[in-house]
mmCIF file of C-alpha atoms and ligand atoms in Angstrom:
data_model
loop_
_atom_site.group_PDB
_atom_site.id
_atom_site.type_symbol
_atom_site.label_atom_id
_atom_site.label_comp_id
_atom_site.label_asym_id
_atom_site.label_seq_id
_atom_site.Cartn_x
_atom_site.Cartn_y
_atom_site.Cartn_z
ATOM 1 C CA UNK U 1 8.322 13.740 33.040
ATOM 2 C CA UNK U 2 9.136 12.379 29.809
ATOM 3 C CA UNK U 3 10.217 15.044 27.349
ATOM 4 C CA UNK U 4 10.266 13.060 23.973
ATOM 5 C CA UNK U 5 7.336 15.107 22.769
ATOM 6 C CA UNK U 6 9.775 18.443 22.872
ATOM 7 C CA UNK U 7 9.786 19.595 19.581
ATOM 8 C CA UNK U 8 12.939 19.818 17.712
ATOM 9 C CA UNK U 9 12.475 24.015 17.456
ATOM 10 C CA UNK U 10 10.011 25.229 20.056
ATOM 11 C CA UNK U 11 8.140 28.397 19.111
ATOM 12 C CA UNK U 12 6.056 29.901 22.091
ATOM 13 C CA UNK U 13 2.878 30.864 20.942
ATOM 14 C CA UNK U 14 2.144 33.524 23.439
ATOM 15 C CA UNK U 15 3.515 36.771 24.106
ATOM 16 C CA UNK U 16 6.011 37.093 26.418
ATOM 17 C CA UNK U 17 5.744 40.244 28.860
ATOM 18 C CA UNK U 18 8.060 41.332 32.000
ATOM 19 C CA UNK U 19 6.672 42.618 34.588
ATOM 20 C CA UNK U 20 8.157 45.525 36.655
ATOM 21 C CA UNK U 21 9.262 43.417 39.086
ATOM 22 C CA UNK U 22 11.123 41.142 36.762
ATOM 23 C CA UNK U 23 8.972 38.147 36.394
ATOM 24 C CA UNK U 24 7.860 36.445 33.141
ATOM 25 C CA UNK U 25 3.793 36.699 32.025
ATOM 26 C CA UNK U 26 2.429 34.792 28.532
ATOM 27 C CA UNK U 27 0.130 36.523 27.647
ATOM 28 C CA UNK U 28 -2.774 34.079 25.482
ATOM 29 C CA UNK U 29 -6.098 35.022 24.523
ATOM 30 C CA UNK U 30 -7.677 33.148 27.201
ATOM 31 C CA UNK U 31 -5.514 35.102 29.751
ATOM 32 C CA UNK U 32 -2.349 35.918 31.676
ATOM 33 C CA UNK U 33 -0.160 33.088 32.929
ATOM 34 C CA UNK U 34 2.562 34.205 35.500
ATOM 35 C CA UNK U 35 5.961 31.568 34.885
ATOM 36 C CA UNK U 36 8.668 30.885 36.704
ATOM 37 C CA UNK U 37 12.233 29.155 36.615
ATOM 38 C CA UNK U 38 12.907 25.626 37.111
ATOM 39 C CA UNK U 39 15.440 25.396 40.071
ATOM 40 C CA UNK U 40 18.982 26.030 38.844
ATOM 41 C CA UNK U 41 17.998 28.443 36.740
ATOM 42 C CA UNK U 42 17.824 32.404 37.294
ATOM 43 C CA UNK U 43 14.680 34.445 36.333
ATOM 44 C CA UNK U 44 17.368 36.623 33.812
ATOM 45 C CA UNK U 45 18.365 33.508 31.888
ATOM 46 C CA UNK U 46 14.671 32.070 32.078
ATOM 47 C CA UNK U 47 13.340 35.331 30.671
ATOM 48 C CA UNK U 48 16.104 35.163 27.949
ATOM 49 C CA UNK U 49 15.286 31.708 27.113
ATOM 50 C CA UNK U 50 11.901 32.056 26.605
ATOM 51 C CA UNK U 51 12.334 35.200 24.212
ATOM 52 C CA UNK U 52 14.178 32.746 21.780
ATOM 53 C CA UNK U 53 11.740 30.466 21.629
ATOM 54 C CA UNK U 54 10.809 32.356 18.348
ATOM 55 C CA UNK U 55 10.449 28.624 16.111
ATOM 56 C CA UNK U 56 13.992 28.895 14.317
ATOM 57 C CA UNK U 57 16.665 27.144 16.659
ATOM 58 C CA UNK U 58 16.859 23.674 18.212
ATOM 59 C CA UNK U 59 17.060 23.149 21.571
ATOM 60 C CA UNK U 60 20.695 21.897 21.248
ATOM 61 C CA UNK U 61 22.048 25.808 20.082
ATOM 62 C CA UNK U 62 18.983 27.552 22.552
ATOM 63 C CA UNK U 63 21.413 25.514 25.383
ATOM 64 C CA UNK U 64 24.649 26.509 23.997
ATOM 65 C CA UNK U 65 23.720 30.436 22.861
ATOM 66 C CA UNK U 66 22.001 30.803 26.475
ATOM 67 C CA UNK U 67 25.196 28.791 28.283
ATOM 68 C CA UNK U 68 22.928 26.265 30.121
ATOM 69 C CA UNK U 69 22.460 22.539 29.547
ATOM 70 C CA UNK U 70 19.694 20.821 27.013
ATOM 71 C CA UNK U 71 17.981 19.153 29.926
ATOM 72 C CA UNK U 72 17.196 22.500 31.410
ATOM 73 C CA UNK U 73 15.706 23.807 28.127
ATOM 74 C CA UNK U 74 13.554 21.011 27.947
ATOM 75 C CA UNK U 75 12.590 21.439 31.321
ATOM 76 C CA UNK U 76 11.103 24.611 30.557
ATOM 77 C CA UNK U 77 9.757 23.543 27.557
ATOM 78 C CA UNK U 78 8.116 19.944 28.355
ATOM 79 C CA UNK U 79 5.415 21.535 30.370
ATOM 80 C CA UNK U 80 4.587 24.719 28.342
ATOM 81 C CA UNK U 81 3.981 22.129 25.610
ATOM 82 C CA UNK U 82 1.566 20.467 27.562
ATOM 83 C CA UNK U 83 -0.269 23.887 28.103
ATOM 84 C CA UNK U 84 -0.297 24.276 24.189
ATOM 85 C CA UNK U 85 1.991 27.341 24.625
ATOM 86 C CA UNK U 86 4.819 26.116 22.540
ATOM 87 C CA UNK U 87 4.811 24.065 18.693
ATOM 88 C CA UNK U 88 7.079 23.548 16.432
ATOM 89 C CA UNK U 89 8.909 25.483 13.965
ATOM 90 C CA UNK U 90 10.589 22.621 12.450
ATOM 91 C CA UNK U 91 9.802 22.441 8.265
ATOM 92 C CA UNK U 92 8.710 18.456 8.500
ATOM 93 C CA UNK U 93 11.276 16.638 6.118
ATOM 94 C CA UNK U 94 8.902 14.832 3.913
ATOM 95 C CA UNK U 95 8.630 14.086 -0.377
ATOM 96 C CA UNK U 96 4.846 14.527 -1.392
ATOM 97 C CA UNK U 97 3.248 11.045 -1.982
ATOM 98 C CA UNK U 98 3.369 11.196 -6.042
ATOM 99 C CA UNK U 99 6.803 12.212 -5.618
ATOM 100 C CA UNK U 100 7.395 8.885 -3.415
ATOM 101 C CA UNK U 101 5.153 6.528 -5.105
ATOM 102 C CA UNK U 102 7.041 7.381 -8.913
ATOM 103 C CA UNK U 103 10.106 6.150 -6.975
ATOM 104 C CA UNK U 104 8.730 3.201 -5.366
ATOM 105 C CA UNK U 105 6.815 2.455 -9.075
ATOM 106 C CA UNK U 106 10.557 2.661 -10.663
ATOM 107 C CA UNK U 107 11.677 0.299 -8.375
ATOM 108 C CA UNK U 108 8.331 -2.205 -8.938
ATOM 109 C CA UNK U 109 8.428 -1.748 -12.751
ATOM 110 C CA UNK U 110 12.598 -3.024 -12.771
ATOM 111 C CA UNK U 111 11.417 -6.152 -10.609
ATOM 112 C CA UNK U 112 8.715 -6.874 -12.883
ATOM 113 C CA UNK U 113 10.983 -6.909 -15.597
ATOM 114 C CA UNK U 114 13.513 -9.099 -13.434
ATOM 115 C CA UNK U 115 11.234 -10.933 -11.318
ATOM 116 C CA UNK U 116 8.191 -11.420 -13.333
ATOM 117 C CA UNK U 117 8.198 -11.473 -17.009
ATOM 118 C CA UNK U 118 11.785 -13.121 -17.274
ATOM 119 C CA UNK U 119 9.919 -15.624 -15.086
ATOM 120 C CA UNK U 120 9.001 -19.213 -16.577
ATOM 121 C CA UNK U 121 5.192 -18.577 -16.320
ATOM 122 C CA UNK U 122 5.207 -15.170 -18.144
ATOM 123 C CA UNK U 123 7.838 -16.453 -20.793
ATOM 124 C CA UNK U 124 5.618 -19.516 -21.724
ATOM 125 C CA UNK U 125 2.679 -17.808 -22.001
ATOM 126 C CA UNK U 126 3.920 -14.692 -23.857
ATOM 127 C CA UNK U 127 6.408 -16.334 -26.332
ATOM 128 C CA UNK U 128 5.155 -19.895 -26.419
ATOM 129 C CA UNK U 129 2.039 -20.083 -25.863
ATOM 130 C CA UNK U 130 1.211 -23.223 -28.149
ATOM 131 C CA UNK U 131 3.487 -25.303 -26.047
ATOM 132 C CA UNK U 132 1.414 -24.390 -22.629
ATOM 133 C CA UNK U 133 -1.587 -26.794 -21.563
ATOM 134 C CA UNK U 134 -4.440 -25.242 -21.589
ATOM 135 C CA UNK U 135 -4.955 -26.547 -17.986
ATOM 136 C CA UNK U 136 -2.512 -23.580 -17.156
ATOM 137 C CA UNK U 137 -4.598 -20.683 -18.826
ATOM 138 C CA UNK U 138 -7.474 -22.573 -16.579
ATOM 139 C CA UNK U 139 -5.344 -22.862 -13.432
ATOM 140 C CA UNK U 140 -4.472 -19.059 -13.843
ATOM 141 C CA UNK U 141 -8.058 -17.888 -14.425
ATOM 142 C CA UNK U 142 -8.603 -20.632 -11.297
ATOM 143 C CA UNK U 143 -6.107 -19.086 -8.800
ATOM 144 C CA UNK U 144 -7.494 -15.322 -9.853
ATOM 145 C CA UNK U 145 -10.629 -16.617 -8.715
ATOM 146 C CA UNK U 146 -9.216 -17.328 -5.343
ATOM 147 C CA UNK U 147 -7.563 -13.932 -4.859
ATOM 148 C CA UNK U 148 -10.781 -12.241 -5.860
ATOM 149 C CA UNK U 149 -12.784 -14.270 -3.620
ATOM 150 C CA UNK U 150 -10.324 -13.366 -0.501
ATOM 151 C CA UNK U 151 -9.413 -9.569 -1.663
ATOM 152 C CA UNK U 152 -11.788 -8.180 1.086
ATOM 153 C CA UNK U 153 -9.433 -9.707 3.424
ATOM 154 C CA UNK U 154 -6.927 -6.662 2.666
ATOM 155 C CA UNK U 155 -9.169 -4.048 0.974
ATOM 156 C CA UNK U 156 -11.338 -4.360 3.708
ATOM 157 C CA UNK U 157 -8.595 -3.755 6.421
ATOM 158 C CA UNK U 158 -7.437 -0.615 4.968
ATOM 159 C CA UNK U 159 -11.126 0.926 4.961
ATOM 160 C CA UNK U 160 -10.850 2.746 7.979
ATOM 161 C CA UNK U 161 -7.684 4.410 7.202
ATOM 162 C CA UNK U 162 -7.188 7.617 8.705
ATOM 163 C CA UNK U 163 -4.634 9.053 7.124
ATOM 164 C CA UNK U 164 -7.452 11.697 5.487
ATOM 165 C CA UNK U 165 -11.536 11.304 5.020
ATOM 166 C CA UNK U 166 -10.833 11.885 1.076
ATOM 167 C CA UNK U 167 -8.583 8.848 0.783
ATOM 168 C CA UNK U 168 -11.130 6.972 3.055
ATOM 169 C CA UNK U 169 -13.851 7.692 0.248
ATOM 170 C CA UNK U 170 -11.666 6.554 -2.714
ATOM 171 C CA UNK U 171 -10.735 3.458 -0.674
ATOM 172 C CA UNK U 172 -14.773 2.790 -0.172
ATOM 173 C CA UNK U 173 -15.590 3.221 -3.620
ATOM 174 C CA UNK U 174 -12.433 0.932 -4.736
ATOM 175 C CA UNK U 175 -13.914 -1.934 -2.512
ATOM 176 C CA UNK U 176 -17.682 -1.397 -4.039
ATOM 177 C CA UNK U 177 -16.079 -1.494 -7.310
ATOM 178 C CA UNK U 178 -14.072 -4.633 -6.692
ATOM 179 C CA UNK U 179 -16.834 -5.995 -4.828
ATOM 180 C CA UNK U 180 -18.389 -9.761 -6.137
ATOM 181 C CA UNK U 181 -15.715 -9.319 -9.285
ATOM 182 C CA UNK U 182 -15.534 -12.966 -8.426
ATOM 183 C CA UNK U 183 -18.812 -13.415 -9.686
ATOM 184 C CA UNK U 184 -17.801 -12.274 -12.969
ATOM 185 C CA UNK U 185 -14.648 -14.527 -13.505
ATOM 186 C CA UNK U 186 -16.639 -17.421 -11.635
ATOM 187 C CA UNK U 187 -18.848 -17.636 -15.105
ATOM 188 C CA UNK U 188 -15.620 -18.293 -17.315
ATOM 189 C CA UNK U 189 -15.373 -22.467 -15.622
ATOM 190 C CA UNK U 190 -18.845 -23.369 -16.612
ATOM 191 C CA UNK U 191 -16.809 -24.806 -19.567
ATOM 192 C CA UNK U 192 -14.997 -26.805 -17.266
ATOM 193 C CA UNK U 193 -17.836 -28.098 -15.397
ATOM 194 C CA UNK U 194 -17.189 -26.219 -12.193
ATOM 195 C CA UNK U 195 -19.621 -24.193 -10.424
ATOM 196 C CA UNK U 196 -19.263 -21.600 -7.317
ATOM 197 C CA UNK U 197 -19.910 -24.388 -4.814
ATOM 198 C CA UNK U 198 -17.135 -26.684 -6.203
ATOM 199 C CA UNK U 199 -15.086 -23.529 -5.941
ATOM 200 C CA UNK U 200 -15.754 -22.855 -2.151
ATOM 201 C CA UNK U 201 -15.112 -26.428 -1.770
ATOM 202 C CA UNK U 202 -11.564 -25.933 -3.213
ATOM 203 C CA UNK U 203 -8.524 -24.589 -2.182
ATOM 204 C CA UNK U 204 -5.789 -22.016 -3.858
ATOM 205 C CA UNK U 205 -2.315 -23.063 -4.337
ATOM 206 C CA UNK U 206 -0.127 -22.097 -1.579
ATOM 207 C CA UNK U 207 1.821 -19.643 -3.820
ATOM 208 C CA UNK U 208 -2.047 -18.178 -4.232
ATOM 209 C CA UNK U 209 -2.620 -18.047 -0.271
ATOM 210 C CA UNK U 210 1.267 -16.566 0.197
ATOM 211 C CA UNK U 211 0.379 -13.743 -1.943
ATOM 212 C CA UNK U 212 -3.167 -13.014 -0.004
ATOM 213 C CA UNK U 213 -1.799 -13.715 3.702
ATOM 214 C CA UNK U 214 1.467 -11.088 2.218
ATOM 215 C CA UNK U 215 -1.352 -8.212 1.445
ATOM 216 C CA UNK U 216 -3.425 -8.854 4.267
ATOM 217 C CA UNK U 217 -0.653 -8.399 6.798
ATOM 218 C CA UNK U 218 0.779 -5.567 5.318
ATOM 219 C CA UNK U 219 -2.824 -4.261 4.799
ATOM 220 C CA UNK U 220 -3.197 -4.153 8.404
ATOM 221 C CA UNK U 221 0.862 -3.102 9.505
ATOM 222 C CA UNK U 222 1.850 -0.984 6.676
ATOM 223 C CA UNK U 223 -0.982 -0.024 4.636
ATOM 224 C CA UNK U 224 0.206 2.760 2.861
ATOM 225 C CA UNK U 225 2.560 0.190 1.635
ATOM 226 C CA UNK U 226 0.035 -1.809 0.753
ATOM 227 C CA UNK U 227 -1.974 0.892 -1.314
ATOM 228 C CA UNK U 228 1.201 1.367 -3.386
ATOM 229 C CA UNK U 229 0.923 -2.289 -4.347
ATOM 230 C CA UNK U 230 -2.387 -2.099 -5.776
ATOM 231 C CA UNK U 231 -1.478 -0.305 -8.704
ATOM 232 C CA UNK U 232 0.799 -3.055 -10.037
ATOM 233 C CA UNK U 233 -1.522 -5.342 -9.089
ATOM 234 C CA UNK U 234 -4.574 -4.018 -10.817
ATOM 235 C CA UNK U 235 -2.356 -2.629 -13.762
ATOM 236 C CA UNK U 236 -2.920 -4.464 -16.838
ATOM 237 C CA UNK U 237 0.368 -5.467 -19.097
ATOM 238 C CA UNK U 238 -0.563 -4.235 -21.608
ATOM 239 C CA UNK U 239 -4.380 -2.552 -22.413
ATOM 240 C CA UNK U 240 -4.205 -1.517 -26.019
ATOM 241 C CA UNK U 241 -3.534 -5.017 -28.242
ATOM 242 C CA UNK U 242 -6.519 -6.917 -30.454
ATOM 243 C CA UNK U 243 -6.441 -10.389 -29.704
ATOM 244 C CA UNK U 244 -6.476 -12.843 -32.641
ATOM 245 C CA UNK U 245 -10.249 -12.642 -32.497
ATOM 246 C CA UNK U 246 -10.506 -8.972 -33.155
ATOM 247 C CA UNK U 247 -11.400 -8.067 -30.010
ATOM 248 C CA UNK U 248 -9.336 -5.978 -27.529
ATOM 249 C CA UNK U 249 -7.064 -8.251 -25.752
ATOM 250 C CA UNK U 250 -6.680 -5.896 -22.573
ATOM 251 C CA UNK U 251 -4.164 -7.912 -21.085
ATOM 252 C CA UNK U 252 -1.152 -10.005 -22.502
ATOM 253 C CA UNK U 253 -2.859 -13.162 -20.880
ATOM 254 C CA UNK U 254 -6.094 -12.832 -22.746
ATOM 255 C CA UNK U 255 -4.145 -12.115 -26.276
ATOM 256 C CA UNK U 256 -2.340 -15.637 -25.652
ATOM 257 C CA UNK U 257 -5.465 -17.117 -24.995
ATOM 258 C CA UNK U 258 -6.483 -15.345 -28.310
ATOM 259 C CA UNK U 259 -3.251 -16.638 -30.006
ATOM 260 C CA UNK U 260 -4.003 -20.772 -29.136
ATOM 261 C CA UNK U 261 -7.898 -20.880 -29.377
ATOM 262 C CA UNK U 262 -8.611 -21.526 -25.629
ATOM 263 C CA UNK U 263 -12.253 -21.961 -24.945
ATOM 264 C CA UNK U 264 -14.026 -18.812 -26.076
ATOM 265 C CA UNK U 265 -16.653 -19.371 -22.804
ATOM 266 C CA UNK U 266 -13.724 -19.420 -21.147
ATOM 267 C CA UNK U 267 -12.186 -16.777 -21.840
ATOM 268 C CA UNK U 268 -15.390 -14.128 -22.277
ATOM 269 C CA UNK U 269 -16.081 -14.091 -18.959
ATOM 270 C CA UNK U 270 -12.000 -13.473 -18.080
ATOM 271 C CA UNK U 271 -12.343 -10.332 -20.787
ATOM 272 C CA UNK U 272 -15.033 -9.491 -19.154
ATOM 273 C CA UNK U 273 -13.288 -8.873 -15.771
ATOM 274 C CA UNK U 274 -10.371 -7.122 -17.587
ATOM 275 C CA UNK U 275 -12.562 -4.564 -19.330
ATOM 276 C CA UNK U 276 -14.260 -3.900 -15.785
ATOM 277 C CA UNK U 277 -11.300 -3.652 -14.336
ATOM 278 C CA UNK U 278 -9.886 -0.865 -17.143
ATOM 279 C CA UNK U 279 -13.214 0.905 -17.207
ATOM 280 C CA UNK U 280 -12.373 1.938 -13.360
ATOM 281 C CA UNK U 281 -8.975 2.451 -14.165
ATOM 282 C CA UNK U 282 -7.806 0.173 -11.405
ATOM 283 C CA UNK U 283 -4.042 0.787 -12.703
ATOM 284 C CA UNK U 284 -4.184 4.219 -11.514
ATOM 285 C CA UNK U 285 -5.736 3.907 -7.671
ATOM 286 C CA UNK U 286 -2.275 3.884 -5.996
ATOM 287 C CA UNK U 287 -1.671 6.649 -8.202
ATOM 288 C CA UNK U 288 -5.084 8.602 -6.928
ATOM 289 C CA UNK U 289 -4.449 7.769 -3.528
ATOM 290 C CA UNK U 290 -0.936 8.701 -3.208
ATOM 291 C CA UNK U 291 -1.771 12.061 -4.600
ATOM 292 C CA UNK U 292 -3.924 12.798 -1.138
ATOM 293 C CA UNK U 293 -0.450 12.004 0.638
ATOM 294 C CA UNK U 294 0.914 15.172 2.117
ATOM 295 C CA UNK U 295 4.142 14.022 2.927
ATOM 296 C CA UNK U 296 6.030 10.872 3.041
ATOM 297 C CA UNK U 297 9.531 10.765 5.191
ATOM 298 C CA UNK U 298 12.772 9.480 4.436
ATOM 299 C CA UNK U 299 12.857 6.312 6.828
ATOM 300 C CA UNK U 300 9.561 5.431 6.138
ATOM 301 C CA UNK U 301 10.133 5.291 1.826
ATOM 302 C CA UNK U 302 13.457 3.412 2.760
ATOM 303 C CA UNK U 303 10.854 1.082 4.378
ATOM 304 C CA UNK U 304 8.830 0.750 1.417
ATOM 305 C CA UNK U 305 11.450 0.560 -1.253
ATOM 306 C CA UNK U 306 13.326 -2.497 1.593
ATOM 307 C CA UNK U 307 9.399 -4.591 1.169
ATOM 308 C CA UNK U 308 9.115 -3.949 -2.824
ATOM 309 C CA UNK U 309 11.518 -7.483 -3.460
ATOM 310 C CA UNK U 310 9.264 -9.386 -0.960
ATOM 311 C CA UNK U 311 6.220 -8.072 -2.548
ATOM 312 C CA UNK U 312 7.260 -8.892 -6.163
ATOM 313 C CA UNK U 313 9.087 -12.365 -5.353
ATOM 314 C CA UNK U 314 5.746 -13.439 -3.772
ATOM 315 C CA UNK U 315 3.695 -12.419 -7.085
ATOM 316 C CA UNK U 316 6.148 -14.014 -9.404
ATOM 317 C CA UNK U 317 5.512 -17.082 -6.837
ATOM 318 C CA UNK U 318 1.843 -16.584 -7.667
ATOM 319 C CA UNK U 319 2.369 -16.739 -11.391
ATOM 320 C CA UNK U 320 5.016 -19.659 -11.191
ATOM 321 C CA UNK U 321 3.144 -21.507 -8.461
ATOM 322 C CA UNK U 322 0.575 -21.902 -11.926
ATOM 323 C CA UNK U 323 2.799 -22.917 -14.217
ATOM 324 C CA UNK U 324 4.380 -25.648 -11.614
ATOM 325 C CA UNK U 325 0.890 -27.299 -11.008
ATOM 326 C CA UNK U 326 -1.566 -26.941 -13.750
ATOM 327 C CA UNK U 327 0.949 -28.068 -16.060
ATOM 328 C CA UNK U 328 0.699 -31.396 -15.355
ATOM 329 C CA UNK U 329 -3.173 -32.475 -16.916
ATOM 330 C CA UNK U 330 -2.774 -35.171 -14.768
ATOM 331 C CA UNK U 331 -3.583 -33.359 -11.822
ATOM 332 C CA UNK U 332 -6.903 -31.873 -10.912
ATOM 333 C CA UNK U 333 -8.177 -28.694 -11.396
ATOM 334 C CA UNK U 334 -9.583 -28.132 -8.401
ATOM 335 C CA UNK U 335 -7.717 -29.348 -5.013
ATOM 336 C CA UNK U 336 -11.122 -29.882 -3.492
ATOM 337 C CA UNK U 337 -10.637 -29.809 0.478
ATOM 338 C CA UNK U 338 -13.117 -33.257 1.737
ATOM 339 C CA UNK U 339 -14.967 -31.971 5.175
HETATM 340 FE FE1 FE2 K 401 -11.451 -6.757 -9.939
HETATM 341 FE FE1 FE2 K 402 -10.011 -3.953 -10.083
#
């Protein structure tokens, strides 16, 4: 038998009772069980074994105190756990989820700063802004399009998530709420001639499909890890500033739009999307999520903070990828795929 499952401090949850002829009873409240020694082992030591088993030492010092080998503790142990006679007294080793995600969001918010806004795409648009093509404000509002089109292809994996029924609620009502936001952002290209179907008939940039095939994976192999991306993703840079026009920028994309006069039809329909998008607070859903966590371990945040540069270099690819191609006018808008 395979004793892997033997915790790491067993704790017999029934009473232990000699008899007068020596031998060991538990004593449940579904009845008496009569026990006896594995061979090699006498019925004193077994008795003394078992009347440790109190949930406070490992099963490396029960061997040594008791002068017998591990593999003969677990021996005795293995099959009382089986019986549900024995847990564990163990304290799990484990941060709360806030507690892990504030680490994992100090980590995020440094590569943003390194990986992100130091980028070229970020730095043209926020401190030269006149010098960018409008094509690229286009091509970004473009290649959001395609990530909103294909989010259900990660929000939807992580619906059935088990980890508790309250986080499965907040993830459903995050998917209604993000649900056809495409159909919002689809109205800003009317300006540029481009309707839905010329949309389904084109394709993202491959820095746009890297970024959605990144999620989805990780939506379906790690998708905790995955939640605690969402908040940097929905986070806005900055949700406070007017725009040029007076009206609140929400984001520092829109407030360059503001700053150069790109098409007002255009950009409504962008705002629009933004102010949804801060109405249900999307910055703070990893935040609301991770707060149902009851405990995260050690290896597993070492695993998250090791996937935060792969995440972050992959949406500074997204953002550069649009700066790369739209910034030639010369090239189409759409990459329409010919059947
Ligand atoms: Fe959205
Ligand atoms: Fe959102």
């Amino acid at each position: 038998m395979t004793d892997s499952f033997v915790p790491s401090k067993p704790r017999l949850r029934a009473e232990l009772r000699v008899s007068a002829a020596g031998a060991a009873e538990l004593h449940t409240s579904g009845g008496v069980l009569d026990v006896e020694p594995p061979d090699g082992m006498t019925q004193d030591d077994f008795v003394r074994l078992l009347s440790h088993l109190d949930g406070s030492t490992t099963v490396e010092t029960l061997a040594s105190e008791n002068g017998i080998e591990d593999s003969l503790v677990r021996e005795v142990v293995a099959p009382a756990v089986v019986w549900g006679l024995v847990d564990d007294g163990a304290v799990p080793r484990a941060s709360s989820g806030l507690a892990v995600l504030s680490r994992l969001e100090e980590v995020f918010n440094r590569q943003l700063e390194d990986l992100i806004f130091s980028g070229p795409f970020w730095q043209a648009v926020l401190e030269r802004p006149e010098t960018v093509h409008h094509n690229v404000f286009y091509g970004f509002g473009l290649e959001n399009w395609f990530f909103l089109f294909r989010e259900n292809e990660f929000d939807a994996a992580v619906l059935a998530l088990a980890e508790n029924a309250e986080m499965r609620a907040m993830l459903n009502g995050f998917y209604h709420e993000e649900h056809r936001h495409d159909d919002i952002v689809v109205r800003a290209f009317r300006p540029l001639g481009v309707g839905k179907d010329d949309l389904l008939r084109a394709r993202p940039l491959p820095t746009t499909s890297g970024l959605i095939k990144l999620l989805s994976w990780w939506a379906r192999t790690d998708p905790m890890f995955f939640l605690a991306t969402i908040g940097i993703l929905e986070g806005r840079l900055d949700s406070d500033t007017v725009g040029a026009n007076g009206q609140i920028a929400y984001d520092s994309f829109l407030s360059a739009c503001d700053r150069v006069g790109v098409d007002a039809d255009f950009v409504g329909p962008m705002r629009e999307h933004a102010r949804v998008n801060a109405g249900h607070d999307h910055a703070s859903v990893s935040r609301e999520l991770f707060a149902l966590v009851p405990g995260v371990d050690e290896d597993t945040e070492r695993r998250w903070i090791a996937k935060t540069h792969l995440f972050m270099e992959a949406y500074a690819e997204f953002f550069n990828g649009i700066l790369d191609y739209y910034a030639d006018p010369r090239r189409p808008l759409l990459r329409s795929v010919e059947f």
